[in-house]
Short mmCIF file of C-alpha atoms in Angstrom, two decimals:
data_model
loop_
_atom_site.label_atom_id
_atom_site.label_comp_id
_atom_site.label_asym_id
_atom_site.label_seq_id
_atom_site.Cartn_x
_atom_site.Cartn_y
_atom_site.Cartn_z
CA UNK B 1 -27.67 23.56 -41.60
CA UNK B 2 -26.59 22.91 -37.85
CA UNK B 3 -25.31 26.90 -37.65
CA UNK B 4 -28.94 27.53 -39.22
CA UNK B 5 -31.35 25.36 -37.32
CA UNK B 6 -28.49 24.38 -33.90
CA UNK B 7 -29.57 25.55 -30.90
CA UNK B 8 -25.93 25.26 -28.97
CA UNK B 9 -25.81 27.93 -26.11
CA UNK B 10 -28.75 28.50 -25.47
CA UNK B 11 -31.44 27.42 -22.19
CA UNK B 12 -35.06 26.01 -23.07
CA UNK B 13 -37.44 26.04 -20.61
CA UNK B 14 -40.71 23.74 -21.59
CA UNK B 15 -43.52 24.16 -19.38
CA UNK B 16 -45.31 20.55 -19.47
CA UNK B 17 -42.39 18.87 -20.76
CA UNK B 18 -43.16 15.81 -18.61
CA UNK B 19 -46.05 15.01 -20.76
CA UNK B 20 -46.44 12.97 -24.52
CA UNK B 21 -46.25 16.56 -26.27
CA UNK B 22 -43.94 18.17 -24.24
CA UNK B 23 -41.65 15.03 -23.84
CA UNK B 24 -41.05 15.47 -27.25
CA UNK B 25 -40.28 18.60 -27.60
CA UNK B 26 -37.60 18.37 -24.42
CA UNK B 27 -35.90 16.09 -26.89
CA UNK B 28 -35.73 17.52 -29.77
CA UNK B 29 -34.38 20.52 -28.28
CA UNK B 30 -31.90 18.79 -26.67
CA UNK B 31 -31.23 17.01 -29.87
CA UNK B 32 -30.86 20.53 -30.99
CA UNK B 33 -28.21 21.78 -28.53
CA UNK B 34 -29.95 23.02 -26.19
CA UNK B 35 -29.93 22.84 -22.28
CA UNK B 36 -33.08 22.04 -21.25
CA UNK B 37 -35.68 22.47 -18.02
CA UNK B 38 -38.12 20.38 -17.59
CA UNK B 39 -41.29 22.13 -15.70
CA UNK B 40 -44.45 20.18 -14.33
CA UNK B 41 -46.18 19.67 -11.62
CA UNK B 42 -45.41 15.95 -10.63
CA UNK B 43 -41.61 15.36 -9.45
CA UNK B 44 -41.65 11.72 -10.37
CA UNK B 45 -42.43 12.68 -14.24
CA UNK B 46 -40.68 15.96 -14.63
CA UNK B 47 -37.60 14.14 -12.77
CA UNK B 48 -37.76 10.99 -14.83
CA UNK B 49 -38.11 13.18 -18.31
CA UNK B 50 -35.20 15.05 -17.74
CA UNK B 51 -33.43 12.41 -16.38
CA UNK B 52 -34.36 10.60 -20.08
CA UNK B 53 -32.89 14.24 -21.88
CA UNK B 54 -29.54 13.70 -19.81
CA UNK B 55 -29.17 10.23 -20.93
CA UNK B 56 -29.32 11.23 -24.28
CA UNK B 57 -25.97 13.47 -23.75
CA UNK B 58 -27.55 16.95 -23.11
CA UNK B 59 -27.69 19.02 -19.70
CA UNK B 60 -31.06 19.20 -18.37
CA UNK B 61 -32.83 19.79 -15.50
CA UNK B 62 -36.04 19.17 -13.44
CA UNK B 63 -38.29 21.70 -11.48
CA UNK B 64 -41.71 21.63 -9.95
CA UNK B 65 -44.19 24.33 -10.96
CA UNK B 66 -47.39 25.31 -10.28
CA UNK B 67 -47.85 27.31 -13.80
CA UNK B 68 -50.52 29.49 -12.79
CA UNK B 69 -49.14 30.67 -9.43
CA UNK B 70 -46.82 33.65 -10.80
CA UNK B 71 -44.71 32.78 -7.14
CA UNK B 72 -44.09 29.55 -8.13
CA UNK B 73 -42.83 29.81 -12.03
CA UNK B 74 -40.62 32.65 -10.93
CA UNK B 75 -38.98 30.54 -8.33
CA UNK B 76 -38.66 27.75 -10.69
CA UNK B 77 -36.96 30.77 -13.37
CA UNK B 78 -34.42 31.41 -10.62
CA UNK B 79 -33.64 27.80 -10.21
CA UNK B 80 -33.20 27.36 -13.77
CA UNK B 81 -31.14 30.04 -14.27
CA UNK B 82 -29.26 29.35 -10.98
CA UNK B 83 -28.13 25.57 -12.53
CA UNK B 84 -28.34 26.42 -16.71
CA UNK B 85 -27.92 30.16 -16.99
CA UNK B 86 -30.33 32.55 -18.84
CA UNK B 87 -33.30 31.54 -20.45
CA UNK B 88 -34.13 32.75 -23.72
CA UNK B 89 -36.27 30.10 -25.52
CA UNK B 90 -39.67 29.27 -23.66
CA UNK B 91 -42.41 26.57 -24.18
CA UNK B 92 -45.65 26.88 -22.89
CA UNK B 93 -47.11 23.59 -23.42
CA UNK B 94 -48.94 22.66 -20.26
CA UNK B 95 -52.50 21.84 -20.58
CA UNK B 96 -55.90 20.13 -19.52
CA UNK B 97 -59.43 19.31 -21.29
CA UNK B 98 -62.69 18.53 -20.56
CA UNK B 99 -65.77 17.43 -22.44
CA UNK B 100 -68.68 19.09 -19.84
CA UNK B 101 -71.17 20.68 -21.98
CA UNK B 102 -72.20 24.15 -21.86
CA UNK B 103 -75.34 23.67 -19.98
CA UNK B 104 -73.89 21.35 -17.30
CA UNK B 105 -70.20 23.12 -17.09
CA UNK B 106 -69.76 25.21 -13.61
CA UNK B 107 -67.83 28.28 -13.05
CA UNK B 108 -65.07 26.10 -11.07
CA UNK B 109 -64.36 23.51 -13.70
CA UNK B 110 -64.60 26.68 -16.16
CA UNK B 111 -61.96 28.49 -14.63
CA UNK B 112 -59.45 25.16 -13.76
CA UNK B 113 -59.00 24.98 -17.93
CA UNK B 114 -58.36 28.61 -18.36
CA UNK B 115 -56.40 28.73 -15.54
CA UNK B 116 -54.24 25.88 -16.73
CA UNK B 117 -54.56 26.41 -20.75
CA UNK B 118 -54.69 29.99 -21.08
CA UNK B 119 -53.35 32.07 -17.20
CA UNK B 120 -50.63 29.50 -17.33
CA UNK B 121 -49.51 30.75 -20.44
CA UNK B 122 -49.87 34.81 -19.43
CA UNK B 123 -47.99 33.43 -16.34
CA UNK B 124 -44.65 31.85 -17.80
CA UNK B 125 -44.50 34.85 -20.66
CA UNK B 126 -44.92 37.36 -17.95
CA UNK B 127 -42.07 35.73 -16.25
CA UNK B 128 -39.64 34.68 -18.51
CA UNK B 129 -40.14 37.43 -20.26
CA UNK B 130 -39.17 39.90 -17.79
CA UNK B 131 -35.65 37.83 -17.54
CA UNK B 132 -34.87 38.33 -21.11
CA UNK B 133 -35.59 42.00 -21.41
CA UNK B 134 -33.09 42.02 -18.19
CA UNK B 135 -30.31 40.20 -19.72
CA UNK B 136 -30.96 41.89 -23.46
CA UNK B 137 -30.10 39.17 -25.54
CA UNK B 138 -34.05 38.50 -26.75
CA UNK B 139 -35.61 35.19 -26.73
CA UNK B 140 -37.92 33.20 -28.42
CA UNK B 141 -41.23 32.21 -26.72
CA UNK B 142 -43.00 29.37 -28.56
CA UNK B 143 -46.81 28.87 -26.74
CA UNK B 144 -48.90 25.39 -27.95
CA UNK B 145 -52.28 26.35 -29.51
CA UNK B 146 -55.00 23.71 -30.64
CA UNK B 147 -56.76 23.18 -33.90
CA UNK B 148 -59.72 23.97 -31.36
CA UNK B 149 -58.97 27.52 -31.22
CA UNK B 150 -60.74 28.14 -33.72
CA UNK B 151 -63.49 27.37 -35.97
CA UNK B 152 -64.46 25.92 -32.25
CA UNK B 153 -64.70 21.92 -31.90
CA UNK B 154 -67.44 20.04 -30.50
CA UNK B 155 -67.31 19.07 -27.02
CA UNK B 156 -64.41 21.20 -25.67
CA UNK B 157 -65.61 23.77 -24.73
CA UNK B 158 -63.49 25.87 -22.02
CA UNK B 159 -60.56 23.79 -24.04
CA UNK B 160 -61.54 25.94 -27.17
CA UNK B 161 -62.48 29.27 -25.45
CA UNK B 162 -58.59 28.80 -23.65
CA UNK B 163 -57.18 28.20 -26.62
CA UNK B 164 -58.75 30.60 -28.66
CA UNK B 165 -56.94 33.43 -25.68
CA UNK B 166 -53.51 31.91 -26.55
CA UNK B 167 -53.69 32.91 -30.00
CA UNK B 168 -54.97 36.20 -29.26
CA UNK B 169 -52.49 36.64 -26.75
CA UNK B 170 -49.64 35.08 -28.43
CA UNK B 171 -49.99 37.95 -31.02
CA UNK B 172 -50.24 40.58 -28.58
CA UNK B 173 -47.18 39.70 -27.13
CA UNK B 174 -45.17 39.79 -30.29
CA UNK B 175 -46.09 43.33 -30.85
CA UNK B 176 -45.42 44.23 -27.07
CA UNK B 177 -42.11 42.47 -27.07
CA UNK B 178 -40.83 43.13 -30.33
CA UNK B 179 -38.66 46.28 -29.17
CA UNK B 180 -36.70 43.39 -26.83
CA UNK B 181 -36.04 41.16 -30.31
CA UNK B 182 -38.21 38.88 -27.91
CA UNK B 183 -40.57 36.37 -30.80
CA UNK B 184 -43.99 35.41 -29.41
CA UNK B 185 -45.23 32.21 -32.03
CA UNK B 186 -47.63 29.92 -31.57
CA UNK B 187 -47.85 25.99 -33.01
CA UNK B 188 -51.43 24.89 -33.28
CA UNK B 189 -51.61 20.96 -33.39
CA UNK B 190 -54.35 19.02 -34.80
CA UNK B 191 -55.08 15.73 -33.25
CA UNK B 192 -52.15 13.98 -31.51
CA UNK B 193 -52.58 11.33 -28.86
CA UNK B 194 -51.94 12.65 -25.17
CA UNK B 195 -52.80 12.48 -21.63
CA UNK B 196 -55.09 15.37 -21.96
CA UNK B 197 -57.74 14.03 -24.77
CA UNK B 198 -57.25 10.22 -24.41
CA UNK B 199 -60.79 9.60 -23.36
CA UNK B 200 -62.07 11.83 -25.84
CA UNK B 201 -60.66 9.92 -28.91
CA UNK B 202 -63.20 7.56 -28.83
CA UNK B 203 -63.48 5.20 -32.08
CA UNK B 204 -66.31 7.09 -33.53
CA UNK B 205 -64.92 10.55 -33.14
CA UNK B 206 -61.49 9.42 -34.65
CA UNK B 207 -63.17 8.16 -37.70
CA UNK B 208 -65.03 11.51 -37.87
CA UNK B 209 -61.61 13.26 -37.26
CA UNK B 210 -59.79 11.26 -40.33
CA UNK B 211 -62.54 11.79 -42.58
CA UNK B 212 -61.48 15.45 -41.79
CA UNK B 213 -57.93 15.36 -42.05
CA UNK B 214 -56.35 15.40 -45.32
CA UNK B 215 -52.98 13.40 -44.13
CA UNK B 216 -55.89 10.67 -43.17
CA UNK B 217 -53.64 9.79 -39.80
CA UNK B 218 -53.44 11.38 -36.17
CA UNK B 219 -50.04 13.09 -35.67
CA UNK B 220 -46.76 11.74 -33.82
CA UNK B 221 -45.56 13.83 -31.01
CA UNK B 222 -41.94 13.99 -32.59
CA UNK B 223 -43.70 16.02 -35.90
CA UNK B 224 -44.06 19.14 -33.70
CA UNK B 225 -40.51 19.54 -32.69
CA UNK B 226 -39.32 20.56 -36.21
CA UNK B 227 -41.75 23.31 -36.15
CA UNK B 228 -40.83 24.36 -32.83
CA UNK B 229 -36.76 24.09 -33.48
CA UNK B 230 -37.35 26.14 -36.47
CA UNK B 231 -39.11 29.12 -34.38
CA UNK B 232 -36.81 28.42 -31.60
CA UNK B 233 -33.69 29.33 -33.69
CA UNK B 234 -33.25 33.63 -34.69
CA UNK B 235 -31.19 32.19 -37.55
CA UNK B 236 -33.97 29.67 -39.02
CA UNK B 237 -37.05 32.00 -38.09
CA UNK B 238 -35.91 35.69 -37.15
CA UNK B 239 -38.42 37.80 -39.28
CA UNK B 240 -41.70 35.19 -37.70
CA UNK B 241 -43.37 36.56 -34.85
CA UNK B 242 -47.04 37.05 -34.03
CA UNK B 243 -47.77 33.80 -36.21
CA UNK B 244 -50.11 30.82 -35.66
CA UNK B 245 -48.53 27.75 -37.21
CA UNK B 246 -50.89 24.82 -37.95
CA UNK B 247 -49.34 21.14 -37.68
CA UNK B 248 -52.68 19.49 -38.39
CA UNK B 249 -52.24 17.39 -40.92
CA UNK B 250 -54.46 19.61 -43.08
CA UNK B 251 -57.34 19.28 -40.84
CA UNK B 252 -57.67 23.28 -41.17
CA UNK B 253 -57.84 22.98 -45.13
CA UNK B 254 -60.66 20.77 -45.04
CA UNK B 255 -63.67 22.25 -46.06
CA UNK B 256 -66.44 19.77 -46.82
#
């Protein structure tokens, strides 16, 4: 199973890896094989997550991005590719929320979630994905969705709208990039403690989230990264591509 699911040989790039999500995906990836990068926008985290990937006995490195300034991932692509070689698996799994209302939301904190949920994303695909049609060897670009994308939750808003554009977009992309044996996926968690919807998990709306969620639990970071080493590897996962996998704990299958 290590020939079918081992990533050995190849670079991962994981956009957000310094946070709860990402961090765990940076290490399963490793666990995996792979050579990772760690992108994000503080040095202290992004330096002390990879430097956590390294101790574990994989090669990793650290980069600071702006991920929706196209200057700034491409540098940060040439620096990762300078130090780990070519990058053919990509992450996008940066992200922000905010529980305005529609009434009270303005166009400024609008556009700072779909400029970090959703252009982020176009960003690093655009990118990366330009490298691997250059070095022809394909790739496999893995983008985080939400259970929010859709049927829409309650007070996220932008959040939803965002991530609603990242599944549309995700399968877009794997028709465009199909001709490079390039996959475009998409994971969508359900509800998993993180940075980014802490002080939205208040006690009330977690008991209405359980009493929606068949697994009757919120997820643990580490239950993504089978899902994502699975559509990381062409040998576990060659024939997926344009799909939207759900890691929700059921919450999607719940109908009344």
């Amino acid at each position: 199973m290590s020939g079918r699911f081992g990533l050995d040989g190849h670079v991962a790039v994981v956009i957000g890896g310094s946070g709860v999500l990402g961090g765990a995906i940076c290490h399963g990836l490793a666990e995996a094989g792979a050579a990772v990068a760690v992108l994000g926008r503080s040095p202290e985290r992004t330096n002390a997550r990879a430097a956590a990937v390294e101790a574990s006995g994989a090669r990793a490195v650290a980069v600071t991005v702006d991920a929706t300034m196209p200057d700034s991932v491409e540098a940060a692509r040439r620096e990762v590719e300078r130090q780990l070689g070519p990058v053919d698996i990509l992450v996008n799994a940066a992200g922000v929320n905010s529980s305005t209302p529609f009434l009270e939301i303005d166009l400024a904190e609008w556009q700072r979630i779909m400029d970090a949920n959703l252009t982020s994303v176009f960003v690093a695909c655009q990118v990366f994905a330009k490298s691997m049609v250059e070095h022809g060897a394909g790739g496999s670009i893995i983008n985080i969705s939400s259970a929010s994308s859709g049927p829409p939750l309650s007070r996220v808003l932008a959040y939803s709208v965002a991530k609603a554009g990242v599944n549309n977009l995700t399968q877009y992309l794997a028709l465009e990039l199909a001709p490079h044996h390039i996959r475009v996926n998409a994971i969508a968690p359900g509800f998993f403690p993180a940075e980014q919807n802490r002080a939205l998990l208040s006690e009330e709306r977690v008991a209405a989230i359980l009493r929606h969620t068949p697994a009757g639990r919120l997820g643990e970071p580490e239950e993504l990264v089978g899902t994502v080493i699975w559509l990381a590897s062409t040998r576990a996962s060659g024939f997926v591509t344009g799909a939207i996998v759900r890691v929700d704990g059921g919450f999607s299958a719940m109908t009344i």
